[in-house]
CSV table of C-alpha atoms and ligand atoms in Angstrom, one decimal:
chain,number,residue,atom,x,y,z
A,207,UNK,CA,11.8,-3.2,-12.0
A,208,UNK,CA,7.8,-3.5,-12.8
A,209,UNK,CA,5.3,-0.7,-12.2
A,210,UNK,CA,1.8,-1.8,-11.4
A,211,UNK,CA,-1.0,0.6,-11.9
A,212,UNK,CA,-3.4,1.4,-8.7
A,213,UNK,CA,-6.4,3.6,-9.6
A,214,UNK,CA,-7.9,4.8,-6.0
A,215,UNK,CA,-11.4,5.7,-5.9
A,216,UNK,CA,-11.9,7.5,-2.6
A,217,UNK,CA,-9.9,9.8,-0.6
A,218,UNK,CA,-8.9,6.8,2.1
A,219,UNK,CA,-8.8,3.5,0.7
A,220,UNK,CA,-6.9,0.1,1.4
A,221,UNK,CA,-6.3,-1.7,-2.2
A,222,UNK,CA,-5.3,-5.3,-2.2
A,223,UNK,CA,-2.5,-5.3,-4.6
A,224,UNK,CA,-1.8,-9.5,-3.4
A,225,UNK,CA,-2.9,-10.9,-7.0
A,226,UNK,CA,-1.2,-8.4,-9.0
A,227,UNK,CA,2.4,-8.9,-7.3
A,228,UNK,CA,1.6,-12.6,-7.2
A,229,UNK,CA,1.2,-12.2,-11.2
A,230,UNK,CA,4.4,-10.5,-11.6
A,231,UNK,CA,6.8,-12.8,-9.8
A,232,UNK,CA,5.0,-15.5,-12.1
A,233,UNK,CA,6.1,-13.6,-15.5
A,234,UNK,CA,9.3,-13.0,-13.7
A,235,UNK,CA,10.1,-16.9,-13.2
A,236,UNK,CA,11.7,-16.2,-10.3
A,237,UNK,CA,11.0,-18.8,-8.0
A,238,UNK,CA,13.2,-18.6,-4.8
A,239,UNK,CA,14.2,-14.3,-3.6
A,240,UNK,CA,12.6,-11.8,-2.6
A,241,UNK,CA,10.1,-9.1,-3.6
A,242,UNK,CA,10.2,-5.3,-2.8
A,243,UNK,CA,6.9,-3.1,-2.7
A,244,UNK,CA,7.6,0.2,-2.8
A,245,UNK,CA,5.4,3.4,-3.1
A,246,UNK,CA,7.2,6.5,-5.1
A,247,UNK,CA,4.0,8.8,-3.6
A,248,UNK,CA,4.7,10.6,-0.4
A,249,UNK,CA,0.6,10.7,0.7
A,250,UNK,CA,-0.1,6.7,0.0
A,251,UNK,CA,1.9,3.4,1.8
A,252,UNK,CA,2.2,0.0,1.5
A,253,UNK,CA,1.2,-2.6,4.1
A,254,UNK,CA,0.6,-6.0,5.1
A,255,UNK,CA,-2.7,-6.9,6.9
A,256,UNK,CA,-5.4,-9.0,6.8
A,257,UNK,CA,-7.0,-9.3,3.7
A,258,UNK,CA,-9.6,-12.2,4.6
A,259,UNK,CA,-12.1,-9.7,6.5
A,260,UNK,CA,-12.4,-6.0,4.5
A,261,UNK,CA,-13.8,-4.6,7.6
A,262,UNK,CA,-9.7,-4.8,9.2
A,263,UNK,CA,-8.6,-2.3,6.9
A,264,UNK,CA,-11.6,-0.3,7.0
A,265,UNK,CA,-11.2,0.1,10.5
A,266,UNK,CA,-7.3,0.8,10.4
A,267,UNK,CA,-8.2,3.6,8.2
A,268,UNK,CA,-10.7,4.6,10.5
A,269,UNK,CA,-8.7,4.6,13.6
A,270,UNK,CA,-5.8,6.6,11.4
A,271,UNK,CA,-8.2,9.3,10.5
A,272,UNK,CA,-8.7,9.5,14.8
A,273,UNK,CA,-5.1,9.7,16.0
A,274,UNK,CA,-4.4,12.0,12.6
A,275,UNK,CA,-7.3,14.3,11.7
A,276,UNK,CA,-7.5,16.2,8.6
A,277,UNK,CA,-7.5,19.5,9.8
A,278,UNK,CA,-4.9,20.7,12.4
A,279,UNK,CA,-2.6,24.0,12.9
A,280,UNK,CA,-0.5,22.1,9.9
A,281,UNK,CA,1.6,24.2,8.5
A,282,UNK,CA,2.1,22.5,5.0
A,283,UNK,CA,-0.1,24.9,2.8
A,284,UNK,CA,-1.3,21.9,0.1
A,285,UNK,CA,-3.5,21.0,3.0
A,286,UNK,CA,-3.1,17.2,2.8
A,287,UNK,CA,-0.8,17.1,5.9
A,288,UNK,CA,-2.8,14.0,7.2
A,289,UNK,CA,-2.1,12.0,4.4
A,290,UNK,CA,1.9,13.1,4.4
A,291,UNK,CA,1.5,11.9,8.5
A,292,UNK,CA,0.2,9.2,7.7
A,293,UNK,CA,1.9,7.5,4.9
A,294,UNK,CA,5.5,8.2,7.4
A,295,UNK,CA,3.5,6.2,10.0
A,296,UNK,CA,2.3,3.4,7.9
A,297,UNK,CA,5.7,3.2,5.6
A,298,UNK,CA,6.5,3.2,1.6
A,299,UNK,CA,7.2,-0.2,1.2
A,300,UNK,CA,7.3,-3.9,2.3
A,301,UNK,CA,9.3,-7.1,1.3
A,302,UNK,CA,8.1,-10.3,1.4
A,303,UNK,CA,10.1,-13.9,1.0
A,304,UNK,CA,9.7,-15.7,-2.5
A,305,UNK,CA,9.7,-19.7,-2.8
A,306,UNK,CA,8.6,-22.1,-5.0
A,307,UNK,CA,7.8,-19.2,-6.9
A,308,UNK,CA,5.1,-18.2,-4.7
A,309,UNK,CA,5.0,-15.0,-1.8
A,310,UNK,CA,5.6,-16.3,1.3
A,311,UNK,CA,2.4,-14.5,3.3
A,312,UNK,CA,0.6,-15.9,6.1
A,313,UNK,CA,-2.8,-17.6,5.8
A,314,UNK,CA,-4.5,-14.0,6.6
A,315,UNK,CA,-2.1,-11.8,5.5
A,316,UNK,CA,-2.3,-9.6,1.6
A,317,UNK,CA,-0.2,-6.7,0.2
A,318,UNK,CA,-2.5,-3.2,0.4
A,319,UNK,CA,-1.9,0.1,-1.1
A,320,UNK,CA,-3.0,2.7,0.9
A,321,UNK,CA,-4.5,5.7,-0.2
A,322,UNK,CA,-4.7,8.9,2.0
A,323,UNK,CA,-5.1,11.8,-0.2
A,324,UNK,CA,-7.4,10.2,-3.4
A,325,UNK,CA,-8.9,9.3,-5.7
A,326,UNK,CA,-5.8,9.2,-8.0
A,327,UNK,CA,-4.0,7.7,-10.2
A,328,UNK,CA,-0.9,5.7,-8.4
A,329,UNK,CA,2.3,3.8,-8.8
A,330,UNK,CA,3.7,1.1,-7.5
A,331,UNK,CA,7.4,-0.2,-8.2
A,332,UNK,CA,7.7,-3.5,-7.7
A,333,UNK,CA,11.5,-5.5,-7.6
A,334,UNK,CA,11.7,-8.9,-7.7
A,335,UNK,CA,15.3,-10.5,-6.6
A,336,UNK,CA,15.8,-14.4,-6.9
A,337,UNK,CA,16.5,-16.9,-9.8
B,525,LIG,ZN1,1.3,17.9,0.3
């Protein structure tokens, strides 16, 4: 397993992390599997959208914040509840297809962590299964 280091900058934020797994299933030489994206944080997510137009994730976060506002009657006393809501709705991880040693996305299509309680410092693991 690889870690790759995400440092968020604001308190919602969409991070294309494309590049970075692309590099590690290079150094891997692993050019037909699969690759797992996982997030070990249980206020962030991983997801696939389109990473051609910045304005697409902007407004997913946007929309989020809507449907899930940051203060409710929530009973989880940390006070992030919105970000624990949201990162069950969006999901901890992703896999994506591996050949000819590259991920198998589609033309519009790039690997974001999502941050919903930052700026931190993040994790995320990152398997890579193939020969
Ligand atoms: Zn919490």
């Amino acid at each position: 397993m690889r870690t790759l280091q995400v440092r968020s900058h604001k308190q919602f934020e969409c991070i294309n992390i494309t590049s970075q797994v692309q590099k590690l299933i290079k150094d891997s030489g692993v050019k037909d599997g699969i690759v797992t994206i996982y997030c070990p944080h249980t206020t962030a997510a991983i997801t696939i959208n389109e990473g051609a137009d910045p304005s697409v994730v902007k407004d997913l976060l946007y929309e989020l914040d809507k449907v899930i506002p940051l203060r409710d009657n929530y009973q989880h006393l940390e006070g992030n509840s919105a970000a624990h809501i949201k990162s069950s709705i969006i999901g901890c991880s992703e896999s994506v297809i591996i050949e000819n040693g590259s991920l198998v996305l589609g033309t519009w299509q790039a690997i974001f962590f999502c941050e919903f309680d930052g700026p931190r410092n993040r994790k995320v693991f990152v398997k890579i299964i193939g020969k």
